[in-house]
């Protein structure tokens, strides 16, 4: 057996040998005797046949999940109302060994409810021939009802060794191995097969898993900018002949949900958002249109797709997409651009410590380059050094922590340090800043192989509050960022930006995050918003008392001044009472409960918006964010100088012409209000508490405890 194996070199320890065997029904083929470390599994999900019906209408909305080792590695698009779906979707999966089979699970999508299980199957990767396409037919089964016929899934697969990635794995294993390279001679490696095999398993026990290589692919290759303009002649889903449409977008794991446009078949959204493009050849954006129904399942209007590989780059494309399985069109603007400067590197590779690179970055954001790429406001470098005293999430009293660094919709990850409450990552992340008022979020999770990651702690740091080049210990907070949790994280952050670009970007709409969890009814949150609203109302009440005192002549000089001002002003006020048509349809008890809950959530959100608006005005004058307060003062000074030089009637005329001709000059421009955009950057009182730094307790540091124990 050893004679038939060829040990290539010490660099290829995991790739021990491939032995030729003869399998039944096939010719001689290379089947791996020992796992060669890393494979690329290319899968084409073809179609399903005779799948199980899970909906009342005798159909299903099937989609497929691929899992390896308990982790989801791929999820297909949803095919609505079809028991013989055709997907024709491709997936590229990195596999660290062939012992774990590929599990295929099929589900029926139920909006707002738990998805129904439609069957599962598994593919034994050890039976696949290397570098040869194979068509596979899998019979779906339910472990609880093995006799039920649940249909079949057809795949095409090809398994290819990945030598380049394998070398990366080996080098990372070497770094994590406690013995130095001097202790391991070449003779030890080549001496015998069994010594090599024992070394391989010793490597496997170190702090390295497949996630280290998978996270390299989190660097995107480009940006897809999408503007949802409008819908035309959408299908009426409500009894009044109208709909309440909204649109969902999905590109890989990225999702976005538009706002709801009530009672219309020709909605005007005018929303803009960005997706990251991870694949060089592009991807497919899956788009679905829905009708919002209070208290029951939303109605499906139609779907369409955008194939990004067919679009040219650095060019804006206007697309009018016909909705399949429904009626109407969607109008989009799609632009593909090159990737911004985003990177992950070790602590030894530091852009700002390289004098030449630092000078180039400073030159890029110098005051002389104000009008060069207004979207590129600045440069952010984050050093994630280590964490101390983390929460134990596993039954062994340890955790497997990794760190997620987020800036708006840019999201990068560190590697996982296994079985450690004081991990050291020593990673450097760089981002391009599109809005200087963004908040850097750093979250620590515990990696779990068989389920989603556990939350360990989080910090939120406004970019304008960062002190460059200073290594600081940030106390980790809970999910709501309202109080501390266990542990601290050490970060060193540098921000370089162009102040003029940052000021101009303040007056345009703020970037919205991808789909987030919908607000739920919370008694505490409702009470908190009510108290915040009450404070704002009391300010208005006090102002009303002040105005009323002018009419009572409590202070004659003040009343006289008010009388003169009122006489010079002409105000015509019209009050309009809009009455909503009441729905005459009878609803069941459950639907009424849902409707009441939705009304309460709406009231809760409205209270939050109104209270936040008042708090932001207050915080502007309180100098909570000095940059914004200075910007407001400069804007007022400039406006005063303009009023002094130019008569007011000309300013009003220019403003009116600009507003009335804006749609003619730019038909697809997104409406915005500069004042509201400015206030959206000012934090509310709740956000001020969330962004406030907590002082670390020195007694919680493990290094401090060690010193105390020695003493």
XYZ file of C-alpha atoms in Angstrom:
711
model
C 0.000 0.000 0.000
C 2.788 2.404 0.881
C 4.537 1.621 -2.411
C 1.577 2.853 -4.419
C 1.500 6.166 -2.573
C 3.618 9.124 -3.592
C 4.389 11.625 -0.908
C 5.023 14.784 -2.891
C 6.644 17.053 -0.303
C 6.412 18.242 3.255
C 4.277 21.125 2.019
C 1.548 18.680 0.994
C 1.150 16.770 4.242
C -2.655 16.541 4.032
C -2.454 15.249 0.445
C -1.116 11.804 1.214
C -1.985 9.727 -1.820
C -4.554 8.710 -4.379
C -4.988 4.996 -4.964
C -6.418 3.488 -8.169
C -9.254 1.106 -7.482
C -11.861 -0.606 -9.623
C -15.461 0.136 -8.643
C -18.460 -1.786 -9.806
C -19.891 -0.496 -13.054
C -17.054 1.989 -13.633
C -13.596 1.991 -15.048
C -10.460 2.584 -13.045
C -10.752 5.979 -11.417
C -8.855 7.962 -8.878
C -10.541 7.670 -5.521
C -8.893 9.417 -2.597
C -7.449 7.031 -0.032
C -6.785 9.823 2.399
C -8.339 13.268 2.247
C -6.183 15.594 0.163
C -7.150 18.516 2.380
C -9.260 20.738 0.132
C -11.664 20.185 -2.764
C -13.874 22.374 -4.878
C -17.352 20.939 -5.364
C -19.205 22.538 -8.293
C -22.922 21.732 -8.182
C -25.658 22.582 -10.659
C -29.100 22.244 -9.120
C -31.152 21.198 -12.135
C -34.758 20.535 -11.172
C -37.201 18.635 -8.998
C -39.875 16.171 -10.050
C -43.129 15.135 -8.365
C -42.408 17.025 -5.157
C -44.792 16.892 -2.211
C -47.691 19.355 -2.012
C -47.650 21.398 1.191
C -50.075 24.275 0.431
C -53.858 24.229 0.448
C -54.079 24.641 -3.308
C -52.249 21.347 -3.889
C -48.939 23.053 -4.762
C -45.765 24.162 -2.991
C -43.194 26.971 -3.112
C -40.037 24.817 -2.999
C -36.451 25.834 -2.371
C -33.353 23.743 -1.611
C -30.660 23.929 1.073
C -27.219 22.315 0.846
C -25.476 21.496 4.120
C -22.058 20.064 4.949
C -21.092 19.260 8.518
C -24.283 20.820 9.851
C -23.618 24.192 8.192
C -25.651 25.669 5.386
C -23.446 26.354 2.346
C -26.077 27.166 -0.287
C -29.739 28.100 -0.576
C -31.592 28.171 -3.884
C -34.192 30.638 -5.077
C -37.879 29.961 -4.412
C -40.005 28.554 -7.242
C -43.567 29.560 -6.502
C -46.543 27.219 -6.914
C -44.739 24.394 -8.694
C -44.231 20.688 -7.916
C -41.794 20.244 -10.833
C -39.516 23.257 -10.322
C -36.580 24.089 -12.582
C -33.761 25.947 -10.828
C -30.637 25.620 -13.011
C -28.582 27.273 -10.277
C -24.858 26.808 -9.773
C -22.972 26.653 -6.497
C -19.235 26.441 -5.799
C -18.410 24.903 -2.407
C -15.022 24.368 -0.749
C -14.810 21.029 1.065
C -12.035 20.327 3.561
C -12.560 16.531 3.530
C -14.833 13.961 1.935
C -15.967 12.166 5.073
C -18.881 14.560 5.558
C -21.704 13.903 3.054
C -23.583 16.680 1.294
C -27.090 16.941 2.741
C -29.867 18.209 0.487
C -33.046 19.443 2.144
C -36.146 20.755 0.388
C -38.601 23.152 2.034
C -41.875 24.824 1.137
C -41.624 28.589 1.650
C -44.349 30.093 3.860
C -44.120 33.865 4.284
C -44.237 34.822 7.955
C -44.584 31.195 9.074
C -42.257 28.265 9.627
C -41.341 26.676 6.304
C -42.658 23.153 5.719
C -40.248 20.226 5.310
C -40.578 18.484 1.912
C -37.887 15.809 2.153
C -34.136 15.279 2.299
C -31.359 13.206 0.774
C -27.595 12.975 1.001
C -24.736 12.609 -1.470
C -21.683 10.522 -0.509
C -18.735 12.582 -1.770
C -16.327 9.642 -1.530
C -18.162 7.945 -4.413
C -17.528 10.810 -6.847
C -14.787 10.604 -9.466
C -12.319 13.469 -9.552
C -12.445 15.983 -12.414
C -15.414 14.278 -14.042
C -18.954 15.726 -14.364
C -21.568 13.414 -12.866
C -25.360 13.542 -13.119
C -27.000 12.567 -9.841
C -30.638 11.684 -9.104
C -31.572 11.808 -5.416
C -34.773 10.398 -3.949
C -36.263 12.587 -1.234
C -37.299 10.913 2.017
C -38.759 11.920 5.355
C -37.012 10.115 8.250
C -40.285 10.035 10.207
C -42.256 8.599 7.278
C -39.748 6.552 5.215
C -42.472 4.968 3.064
C -43.788 8.258 1.690
C -42.837 9.195 -1.877
C -41.628 12.814 -1.814
C -40.194 13.123 -5.321
C -36.659 13.436 -6.686
C -33.962 16.108 -7.108
C -31.607 16.142 -10.121
C -28.069 17.530 -9.798
C -24.876 17.756 -11.829
C -21.658 17.701 -9.784
C -17.918 17.801 -10.396
C -15.270 17.339 -7.696
C -11.878 18.989 -8.201
C -8.803 19.060 -5.904
C -7.794 22.601 -4.921
C -4.026 22.540 -4.611
C -3.593 26.299 -4.163
C -6.017 26.493 -1.251
C -4.524 23.285 0.153
C -1.120 24.912 0.398
C -2.731 27.830 2.222
C -4.277 25.399 4.691
C -0.960 23.681 5.260
C 0.833 26.954 5.870
C -1.847 28.044 8.335
C -1.561 24.675 10.068
C 2.155 25.155 10.363
C 1.697 28.586 11.941
C -0.770 27.193 14.464
C 1.411 24.206 15.316
C 3.133 24.704 18.634
C 6.409 23.044 17.607
C 8.812 25.169 15.605
C 9.948 24.136 12.157
C 13.407 23.415 13.524
C 12.061 20.648 15.742
C 10.565 18.832 12.739
C 13.185 17.523 10.356
C 12.530 16.513 6.765
C 13.461 12.924 7.609
C 10.645 12.806 10.171
C 8.131 13.830 7.507
C 9.228 11.447 4.775
C 10.121 8.610 7.143
C 6.877 6.675 7.013
C 3.249 6.958 6.048
C 2.073 6.459 9.615
C 4.157 9.324 10.976
C 2.685 11.555 8.279
C -0.825 10.434 9.150
C -0.251 11.108 12.845
C 1.085 14.578 12.022
C -1.998 15.250 9.907
C -4.303 14.486 12.791
C -2.207 16.623 15.140
C -2.637 19.491 12.709
C -6.358 18.892 12.608
C -6.648 19.459 16.382
C -5.176 22.949 16.147
C -7.157 26.193 15.913
C -7.857 25.961 12.190
C -11.016 25.010 10.350
C -12.501 25.491 6.964
C -14.013 28.810 8.012
C -10.549 30.420 7.802
C -10.516 29.893 4.044
C -14.205 30.557 3.488
C -13.867 33.975 5.043
C -11.340 34.974 2.416
C -14.232 35.049 -0.029
C -16.021 37.749 2.016
C -14.047 40.366 0.047
C -16.302 41.577 -2.725
C -15.158 42.169 -6.303
C -17.576 44.960 -7.172
C -20.674 46.909 -6.179
C -24.145 46.666 -7.729
C -26.050 49.929 -7.309
C -29.812 49.452 -7.731
C -32.490 52.135 -7.914
C -36.084 50.896 -7.715
C -38.017 53.511 -9.678
C -41.608 52.389 -10.098
C -44.095 49.660 -10.879
C -46.571 49.738 -13.753
C -49.967 48.052 -14.042
C -49.425 45.657 -11.157
C -51.996 42.997 -10.392
C -54.877 44.000 -8.082
C -54.854 41.734 -5.033
C -57.359 43.458 -2.711
C -61.145 43.551 -2.931
C -61.079 47.294 -3.691
C -59.246 46.642 -6.967
C -55.916 47.933 -5.633
C -52.806 46.581 -3.889
C -50.294 47.618 -1.225
C -47.142 46.566 -3.100
C -43.566 46.203 -1.912
C -40.555 44.499 -3.498
C -37.928 42.085 -2.169
C -34.451 41.766 -3.702
C -31.947 38.968 -3.119
C -28.403 38.482 -4.386
C -26.826 35.475 -2.685
C -27.123 36.037 1.064
C -27.835 39.763 0.635
C -31.433 40.928 0.889
C -33.319 44.201 0.645
C -36.982 45.068 1.183
C -38.567 48.217 -0.219
C -41.117 50.382 1.543
C -44.838 49.628 1.169
C -46.852 51.845 -1.185
C -50.508 51.771 -0.037
C -53.489 51.425 -2.375
C -51.926 51.715 -5.821
C -51.219 49.651 -8.922
C -48.568 52.094 -10.200
C -46.305 52.649 -7.188
C -43.456 55.188 -7.190
C -40.699 53.954 -4.858
C -37.580 55.929 -5.853
C -35.316 53.910 -3.535
C -31.588 53.339 -3.982
C -29.403 50.656 -2.363
C -26.192 48.720 -3.035
C -25.314 45.026 -3.125
C -21.815 43.558 -3.008
C -20.708 41.499 -5.987
C -18.626 38.501 -4.864
C -18.350 36.573 -8.122
C -16.219 37.775 -11.010
C -18.735 36.567 -13.577
C -21.603 38.359 -11.845
C -24.712 36.789 -10.372
C -28.487 36.741 -10.548
C -30.688 39.138 -8.597
C -33.965 37.486 -7.632
C -36.832 40.013 -7.390
C -40.301 39.315 -6.001
C -43.280 41.682 -5.671
C -45.764 41.286 -2.812
C -49.031 42.784 -1.624
C -49.070 43.678 2.085
C -52.035 42.235 3.998
C -52.555 43.105 7.650
C -53.076 40.109 9.888
C -52.637 37.430 7.221
C -50.161 36.087 4.695
C -49.008 38.602 2.097
C -50.120 37.925 -1.475
C -47.576 37.103 -4.170
C -47.787 39.493 -7.150
C -44.980 38.253 -9.390
C -41.268 37.702 -9.802
C -38.413 38.524 -12.179
C -34.622 38.238 -12.370
C -31.638 40.312 -13.437
C -28.606 38.483 -14.848
C -25.651 40.706 -13.926
C -23.270 38.811 -16.213
C -25.163 40.234 -19.207
C -24.657 43.872 -18.098
C -21.616 45.963 -18.956
C -19.693 47.592 -16.138
C -19.287 51.275 -15.255
C -22.566 52.033 -17.020
C -26.112 52.658 -15.783
C -28.743 50.347 -17.300
C -32.448 51.154 -17.320
C -34.401 47.890 -17.084
C -38.143 47.372 -17.565
C -38.813 43.887 -16.236
C -41.970 41.900 -16.940
C -43.267 40.138 -13.830
C -43.554 36.396 -14.294
C -46.441 34.479 -12.715
C -48.281 37.804 -12.452
C -49.005 41.089 -14.182
C -47.185 44.383 -14.618
C -43.635 45.690 -14.896
C -40.898 46.945 -12.586
C -38.553 49.753 -13.670
C -34.991 49.652 -12.293
C -31.667 51.404 -12.755
C -28.702 49.042 -12.297
C -25.032 50.077 -12.253
C -22.023 47.759 -11.838
C -18.858 49.414 -10.543
C -15.424 48.228 -9.471
C -14.851 47.338 -5.831
C -13.820 49.944 -3.318
C -10.687 49.550 -1.221
C -11.738 46.857 1.255
C -9.266 44.357 2.638
C -8.346 41.966 5.434
C -4.726 41.408 6.439
C -2.531 40.406 9.347
C -1.336 42.953 11.878
C 2.113 42.956 10.285
C 0.606 44.285 7.018
C -0.531 47.822 7.852
C -1.382 50.363 5.148
C -0.957 53.424 7.361
C 2.407 52.326 8.741
C 3.819 52.207 5.225
C 4.868 55.821 4.690
C 4.348 55.712 0.929
C 0.836 54.250 1.179
C -0.064 56.687 3.946
C 0.961 59.645 1.791
C -1.132 58.332 -1.098
C -4.171 57.996 1.171
C -3.686 61.493 2.601
C -3.333 62.868 -0.927
C -6.520 61.088 -2.033
C -8.549 62.869 0.666
C -6.749 66.214 0.620
C -8.819 69.468 0.384
C -7.600 69.920 -3.210
C -9.540 66.842 -4.384
C -12.983 68.015 -3.294
C -14.889 67.230 -6.489
C -13.119 63.956 -7.325
C -15.519 61.063 -6.633
C -17.858 62.672 -4.090
C -18.991 59.249 -2.870
C -15.477 58.422 -1.642
C -15.455 60.449 1.582
C -12.663 58.795 3.543
C -10.600 55.800 4.608
C -11.086 53.638 7.706
C -8.586 51.178 9.163
C -9.619 48.921 12.050
C -7.154 46.755 13.967
C -8.958 43.986 15.836
C -6.286 42.955 18.320
C -7.784 40.773 21.040
C -10.610 40.279 23.530
C -10.483 39.435 27.227
C -12.850 37.807 29.676
C -15.508 36.743 27.185
C -18.662 34.883 28.141
C -18.476 31.083 28.142
C -21.011 29.874 25.570
C -20.131 26.159 25.433
C -20.788 23.462 28.034
C -17.020 23.063 28.440
C -16.774 26.540 29.954
C -15.102 27.904 26.819
C -16.125 29.673 23.611
C -15.096 29.637 19.951
C -15.095 33.402 19.335
C -14.856 35.235 16.048
C -15.416 38.890 15.307
C -17.670 40.639 12.751
C -16.753 44.194 11.715
C -19.553 46.181 10.030
C -19.701 49.631 8.485
C -23.189 50.226 7.088
C -23.615 47.297 4.661
C -19.909 46.406 4.488
C -19.304 43.302 6.602
C -15.999 41.492 7.218
C -15.040 38.661 9.586
C -11.998 37.451 11.485
C -10.990 33.816 11.846
C -12.251 31.737 14.771
C -10.079 31.090 17.821
C -11.283 27.833 19.294
C -11.801 27.036 22.976
C -10.600 30.381 24.269
C -12.105 33.181 26.382
C -9.178 35.536 25.698
C -8.710 35.277 21.919
C -6.099 37.142 19.900
C -7.023 37.895 16.286
C -4.451 40.550 15.264
C -6.262 41.414 12.042
C -6.414 44.685 10.092
C -9.562 45.681 8.175
C -9.837 48.604 5.761
C -13.020 50.242 4.466
C -13.957 53.110 2.214
C -16.130 55.659 3.991
C -19.203 56.849 2.111
C -20.721 58.742 5.058
C -18.603 60.136 7.898
C -21.654 59.924 10.180
C -21.700 56.122 9.894
C -21.273 53.941 12.954
C -18.686 51.154 13.149
C -20.178 48.036 14.726
C -17.938 45.282 16.097
C -19.717 42.129 17.263
C -18.233 39.023 18.871
C -19.937 35.667 18.275
C -19.359 32.101 19.398
C -19.144 29.702 16.462
C -21.377 26.635 16.707
C -21.030 23.854 14.182
C -24.613 22.631 14.311
C -26.556 25.881 14.722
C -26.334 29.629 14.288
C -23.633 31.558 16.104
C -24.236 32.710 19.692
C -24.016 36.400 20.541
C -21.224 37.313 22.993
C -21.101 41.108 22.855
C -21.129 44.202 20.692
C -19.855 47.779 20.525
C -21.002 50.675 18.318
C -18.490 53.470 17.614
C -19.400 56.619 15.619
C -16.595 57.444 13.186
C -16.505 61.079 14.329
C -15.737 60.004 17.915
C -12.645 57.970 16.986
C -9.218 59.065 18.191
C -6.690 58.020 15.562
C -3.904 55.605 16.421
C -5.038 54.960 19.986
C -5.447 51.386 21.182
C -8.510 51.281 23.417
C -10.375 48.655 25.422
C -14.098 48.764 24.630
C -16.520 47.128 27.048
C -18.843 44.772 25.193
C -22.558 45.541 25.404
C -25.766 43.558 24.968
C -27.678 43.305 21.687
C -29.667 46.468 22.389
C -26.452 48.338 23.338
C -28.135 49.510 26.524
C -25.947 47.787 29.106
C -22.675 45.903 29.536
C -22.093 42.216 29.058
C -19.045 40.165 29.931
C -15.702 40.941 28.297
C -13.763 43.723 26.584
C -12.312 44.018 23.084
C -9.135 45.882 22.134
C -9.264 47.951 18.950
C -7.053 50.499 17.252
C -8.865 52.643 14.694
C -7.723 55.300 12.216
C -10.009 57.570 10.177
C -8.900 59.823 7.317
C -11.558 61.855 5.496
C -12.223 64.951 3.422
C -14.289 67.375 5.528
C -15.836 69.161 2.527
C -16.980 65.900 0.900
C -18.317 64.734 4.259
C -20.315 67.970 4.634
C -21.819 67.688 1.163
C -22.766 64.037 1.718
C -24.601 65.079 4.881
C -27.275 66.742 2.735
C -28.219 63.634 0.722
C -30.291 60.631 1.889
C -28.645 58.318 4.388
C -27.706 54.814 3.236
C -30.259 52.262 4.391
C -29.237 48.903 5.763
C -30.304 45.631 4.199
C -33.418 43.907 5.485
C -33.492 44.011 9.263
C -35.844 42.383 11.733
C -39.251 43.989 11.709
C -40.182 45.891 14.849
C -42.264 43.872 17.270
C -44.673 45.087 19.886
C -42.825 45.628 23.155
C -44.411 47.016 26.308
C -41.109 48.478 27.519
C -40.311 50.008 24.129
C -43.813 51.460 23.793
C -43.567 52.996 27.292
C -40.100 54.399 26.583
C -41.256 55.999 23.328
C -44.297 57.434 25.092
C -42.085 59.049 27.740
C -39.784 60.449 25.049
C -42.784 61.807 23.179
C -44.135 63.319 26.390
C -40.887 65.247 26.887
C -41.114 66.697 23.384
C -44.777 67.622 23.916
C -43.933 69.347 27.199
C -41.395 71.499 25.369
C -44.150 72.554 22.949
C -46.565 73.151 25.844
C -44.054 75.377 27.600
C -43.527 77.240 24.344
C -47.308 77.685 24.069
C -47.454 79.097 27.625
C -44.680 81.493 26.678
C -46.606 82.674 23.601
C -49.808 82.964 25.635
C -48.032 85.183 28.165
C -47.364 87.612 25.333
C -51.120 88.026 24.851
C -51.642 88.513 28.600
C -49.077 91.384 28.660
C -47.210 89.832 31.582
C -44.118 91.507 30.121
C -45.091 94.688 28.187
C -41.844 94.951 26.150
C -42.107 91.324 25.065
C -45.810 91.623 24.230
C -45.203 94.823 22.247
C -42.460 93.151 20.194
C -44.710 90.159 19.540
C -47.567 92.456 18.475
C -45.349 94.196 15.899
C -44.141 90.854 14.474
C -47.666 89.418 14.230
C -48.963 92.493 12.446
C -46.321 92.113 9.735
C -47.129 88.492 9.040
C -50.008 87.151 6.966
C -50.819 83.564 7.546
C -53.441 81.589 5.786
C -54.024 78.219 7.329
C -56.138 75.538 5.870
C -56.996 72.426 7.657
C -57.778 69.315 5.758
C -59.329 66.311 7.302
C -58.484 63.133 5.463
C -60.779 60.335 6.330
C -59.760 56.822 5.479
C -62.343 54.558 4.018
C -63.323 51.883 6.475
C -63.101 48.352 5.346
C -66.530 46.822 5.460
C -65.294 43.261 5.292
C -65.825 41.110 8.352
C -62.654 39.761 9.866
C -62.224 36.802 12.111
C -61.074 37.110 15.691
C -57.478 36.145 14.856
C -57.284 38.725 12.071
C -58.561 41.404 14.445
C -55.887 40.520 16.983
C -53.216 40.788 14.286
C -54.683 44.100 13.118
C -54.662 45.511 16.669
C -51.074 44.370 17.123
C -50.048 46.000 13.859
C -51.736 49.261 14.882
C -49.869 49.177 18.204
C -46.572 48.583 16.408
C -47.342 51.503 14.071
C -48.126 53.752 17.059
C -44.919 52.598 18.717
C -42.887 53.440 15.596
C -44.596 56.808 15.100
C -43.874 57.770 18.708
C -40.238 56.788 18.154
C -39.961 58.843 14.957
C -41.573 61.958 16.435
C -39.561 61.724 19.664
C -36.333 61.141 17.715
C -37.055 64.156 15.520
C -37.420 66.424 18.563
C -34.349 64.934 20.267
C -32.233 65.414 17.143
C -33.154 69.110 16.987
C -32.237 69.456 20.670
C -28.946 67.585 20.239
C -28.000 69.816 17.297
C -28.093 72.856 19.592
C -26.542 70.905 22.491
C -23.379 70.216 20.435
C -23.758 66.470 20.886
C -21.897 66.067 17.573
C -19.630 69.127 17.193
C -19.045 68.476 13.465
C -22.772 68.762 12.728
C -23.242 71.794 14.969
C -20.362 73.588 13.244
C -21.805 72.597 9.878
C -25.171 74.121 10.859
C -23.464 77.364 11.931
C -21.470 77.580 8.697
C -24.620 76.926 6.645
C -26.508 79.671 8.515
C -23.626 82.120 8.008
C -23.483 81.363 4.279
C -27.270 81.714 3.984
C -27.137 85.044 5.838
C -24.412 86.347 3.523
C -26.456 85.261 0.477
C -29.546 87.038 1.834
C -27.468 90.176 2.377
C -26.172 90.171 -1.201
C -29.183 88.795 -3.107
C -32.827 89.872 -2.580
C -35.078 87.234 -1.071
C -37.456 87.199 -4.055
C -34.628 86.101 -6.375
C -33.643 83.303 -3.993
C -37.249 82.099 -3.821
C -37.466 82.286 -7.619
C -34.295 80.227 -8.101
C -35.437 77.702 -5.501
C -38.835 77.335 -7.167
C -37.361 76.903 -10.652
C -34.996 74.243 -9.309
C -37.798 72.317 -7.600
C -40.179 72.465 -10.570
C -37.573 71.471 -13.156
C -35.859 68.778 -11.102
C -37.970 65.970 -12.544
C -37.443 67.292 -16.063
C -33.671 67.484 -15.675
C -33.356 64.164 -13.851
C -36.484 61.996 -14.255
C -35.213 59.219 -11.989
C -33.789 61.392 -9.235
C -34.603 60.293 -5.690
C -36.616 62.885 -3.780
C -34.985 64.226 -0.666
C -35.181 67.033 1.866
C -31.796 68.473 2.792
C -32.922 69.550 6.274
C -34.338 66.117 7.112
C -31.222 64.441 5.686
C -29.104 66.637 7.969
C -31.213 65.789 11.028
C -31.049 62.062 10.217
C -27.309 62.228 10.951
C -27.827 63.731 14.416
C -28.209 60.968 17.026
C -31.341 60.732 19.145
C -31.100 60.340 22.925
C -31.454 56.555 22.564
C -28.570 56.449 20.079
C -26.437 58.655 22.331
C -26.791 56.032 25.065
C -26.030 53.228 22.607
C -22.855 54.943 21.374
C -21.622 55.900 24.843
C -18.413 54.155 25.871
C -18.398 52.232 29.135
C -15.319 52.279 31.315
C -13.653 48.866 31.627
C -13.265 47.333 35.071
C -9.541 46.595 35.608
C -10.370 43.734 37.972
C -12.018 41.803 35.121
C -8.797 41.556 33.116
C -7.305 38.031 33.228
C -3.809 39.495 33.208
C -4.670 41.608 36.247
C -6.034 38.547 38.035
C -2.836 36.622 37.283
C -0.753 39.382 38.866
C -3.018 39.455 41.917
C -2.733 35.680 42.309
C 1.050 35.875 42.104
C 1.057 38.596 44.728
